[in-house]
Amino acid sequence: VRFAMIDGYGSSYLPPHVWAFALGWALLTGVVGFVYFWKSEERYGRG
């Protein structure tokens, strides 16, 4: 968060492993969310 607040500190200064870590978390969160809502779609929104 600190780097996002510093003016002039762009994404080119971040080490490559940060992008891999962020991509991994994004994929994991997307898959877990998809499976969670897919499994429970019978229970929600039915009054």
mmCIF file with all atom_site columns, C-alpha atoms in Angstrom:
data_model
loop_
_atom_site.group_PDB
_atom_site.id
_atom_site.type_symbol
_atom_site.label_atom_id
_atom_site.label_alt_id
_atom_site.label_comp_id
_atom_site.label_asym_id
_atom_site.label_entity_id
_atom_site.label_seq_id
_atom_site.pdbx_PDB_ins_code
_atom_site.Cartn_x
_atom_site.Cartn_y
_atom_site.Cartn_z
_atom_site.occupancy
_atom_site.B_iso_or_equiv
_atom_site.pdbx_formal_charge
_atom_site.auth_seq_id
_atom_site.auth_comp_id
_atom_site.auth_asym_id
_atom_site.auth_atom_id
_atom_site.pdbx_PDB_model_num
ATOM 1  C CA . VAL A 1 1  ? 0.000   0.000   0.000   1.00 0.00 ? 1  VAL A CA 1
ATOM 2  C CA . ARG A 1 2  ? 2.880   2.320   0.762   1.00 0.00 ? 2  ARG A CA 1
ATOM 3  C CA . PHE A 1 3  ? 4.175   2.097   -2.793  1.00 0.00 ? 3  PHE A CA 1
ATOM 4  C CA . ALA A 1 4  ? 0.751   2.940   -4.213  1.00 0.00 ? 4  ALA A CA 1
ATOM 5  C CA . MET A 1 5  ? 0.745   6.171   -2.206  1.00 0.00 ? 5  MET A CA 1
ATOM 6  C CA . ILE A 1 6  ? 4.226   7.355   -3.203  1.00 0.00 ? 6  ILE A CA 1
ATOM 7  C CA . ASP A 1 7  ? 4.123   9.603   -6.250  1.00 0.00 ? 7  ASP A CA 1
ATOM 8  C CA . GLY A 1 8  ? 6.421   8.518   -9.053  1.00 0.00 ? 8  GLY A CA 1
ATOM 9  C CA . TYR A 1 9  ? 6.816   4.942   -7.824  1.00 0.00 ? 9  TYR A CA 1
ATOM 10 C CA . GLY A 1 10 ? 5.375   2.875   -10.638 1.00 0.00 ? 10 GLY A CA 1
ATOM 11 C CA . SER A 1 11 ? 4.894   -0.790  -11.308 1.00 0.00 ? 11 SER A CA 1
ATOM 12 C CA . SER A 1 12 ? 8.267   -0.986  -13.030 1.00 0.00 ? 12 SER A CA 1
ATOM 13 C CA . TYR A 1 13 ? 9.928   -0.778  -9.598  1.00 0.00 ? 13 TYR A CA 1
ATOM 14 C CA . LEU A 1 14 ? 8.178   -3.879  -8.272  1.00 0.00 ? 14 LEU A CA 1
ATOM 15 C CA . PRO A 1 15 ? 10.082  -7.172  -8.332  1.00 0.00 ? 15 PRO A CA 1
ATOM 16 C CA . PRO A 1 16 ? 8.739   -9.845  -10.712 1.00 0.00 ? 16 PRO A CA 1
ATOM 17 C CA . HIS A 1 17 ? 7.669   -12.216 -7.937  1.00 0.00 ? 17 HIS A CA 1
ATOM 18 C CA . VAL A 1 18 ? 5.062   -9.682  -6.780  1.00 0.00 ? 18 VAL A CA 1
ATOM 19 C CA . TRP A 1 19 ? 3.175   -10.074 -10.066 1.00 0.00 ? 19 TRP A CA 1
ATOM 20 C CA . ALA A 1 20 ? 3.264   -13.873 -9.814  1.00 0.00 ? 20 ALA A CA 1
ATOM 21 C CA . PHE A 1 21 ? 2.027   -13.703 -6.217  1.00 0.00 ? 21 PHE A CA 1
ATOM 22 C CA . ALA A 1 22 ? -0.804  -11.330 -7.165  1.00 0.00 ? 22 ALA A CA 1
ATOM 23 C CA . LEU A 1 23 ? -1.822  -13.499 -10.109 1.00 0.00 ? 23 LEU A CA 1
ATOM 24 C CA . GLY A 1 24 ? -1.847  -16.584 -7.893  1.00 0.00 ? 24 GLY A CA 1
ATOM 25 C CA . TRP A 1 25 ? -4.075  -14.918 -5.306  1.00 0.00 ? 25 TRP A CA 1
ATOM 26 C CA . ALA A 1 26 ? -6.407  -13.607 -8.013  1.00 0.00 ? 26 ALA A CA 1
ATOM 27 C CA . LEU A 1 27 ? -6.791  -17.056 -9.565  1.00 0.00 ? 27 LEU A CA 1
ATOM 28 C CA . LEU A 1 28 ? -7.250  -18.764 -6.205  1.00 0.00 ? 28 LEU A CA 1
ATOM 29 C CA . THR A 1 29 ? -9.860  -16.239 -5.080  1.00 0.00 ? 29 THR A CA 1
ATOM 30 C CA . GLY A 1 30 ? -11.712 -16.520 -8.385  1.00 0.00 ? 30 GLY A CA 1
ATOM 31 C CA . VAL A 1 31 ? -11.817 -20.308 -8.322  1.00 0.00 ? 31 VAL A CA 1
ATOM 32 C CA . VAL A 1 32 ? -12.845 -20.491 -4.659  1.00 0.00 ? 32 VAL A CA 1
ATOM 33 C CA . GLY A 1 33 ? -15.570 -17.884 -5.195  1.00 0.00 ? 33 GLY A CA 1
ATOM 34 C CA . PHE A 1 34 ? -16.859 -19.628 -8.291  1.00 0.00 ? 34 PHE A CA 1
ATOM 35 C CA . VAL A 1 35 ? -17.028 -23.011 -6.556  1.00 0.00 ? 35 VAL A CA 1
ATOM 36 C CA . TYR A 1 36 ? -18.622 -21.532 -3.424  1.00 0.00 ? 36 TYR A CA 1
ATOM 37 C CA . PHE A 1 37 ? -21.437 -19.814 -5.305  1.00 0.00 ? 37 PHE A CA 1
ATOM 38 C CA . TRP A 1 38 ? -21.869 -22.719 -7.709  1.00 0.00 ? 38 TRP A CA 1
ATOM 39 C CA . LYS A 1 39 ? -22.327 -25.199 -4.851  1.00 0.00 ? 39 LYS A CA 1
ATOM 40 C CA . SER A 1 40 ? -24.708 -22.974 -2.890  1.00 0.00 ? 40 SER A CA 1
ATOM 41 C CA . GLU A 1 41 ? -26.835 -21.557 -5.716  1.00 0.00 ? 41 GLU A CA 1
ATOM 42 C CA . GLU A 1 42 ? -29.693 -23.843 -4.718  1.00 0.00 ? 42 GLU A CA 1
ATOM 43 C CA . ARG A 1 43 ? -29.924 -22.162 -1.297  1.00 0.00 ? 43 ARG A CA 1
ATOM 44 C CA . TYR A 1 44 ? -29.645 -18.445 -1.965  1.00 0.00 ? 44 TYR A CA 1
ATOM 45 C CA . GLY A 1 45 ? -32.184 -16.155 -3.599  1.00 0.00 ? 45 GLY A CA 1
ATOM 46 C CA . ARG A 1 46 ? -35.101 -18.500 -3.050  1.00 0.00 ? 46 ARG A CA 1
ATOM 47 C CA . GLY A 1 47 ? -36.993 -16.473 -0.460  1.00 0.00 ? 47 GLY A CA 1
#
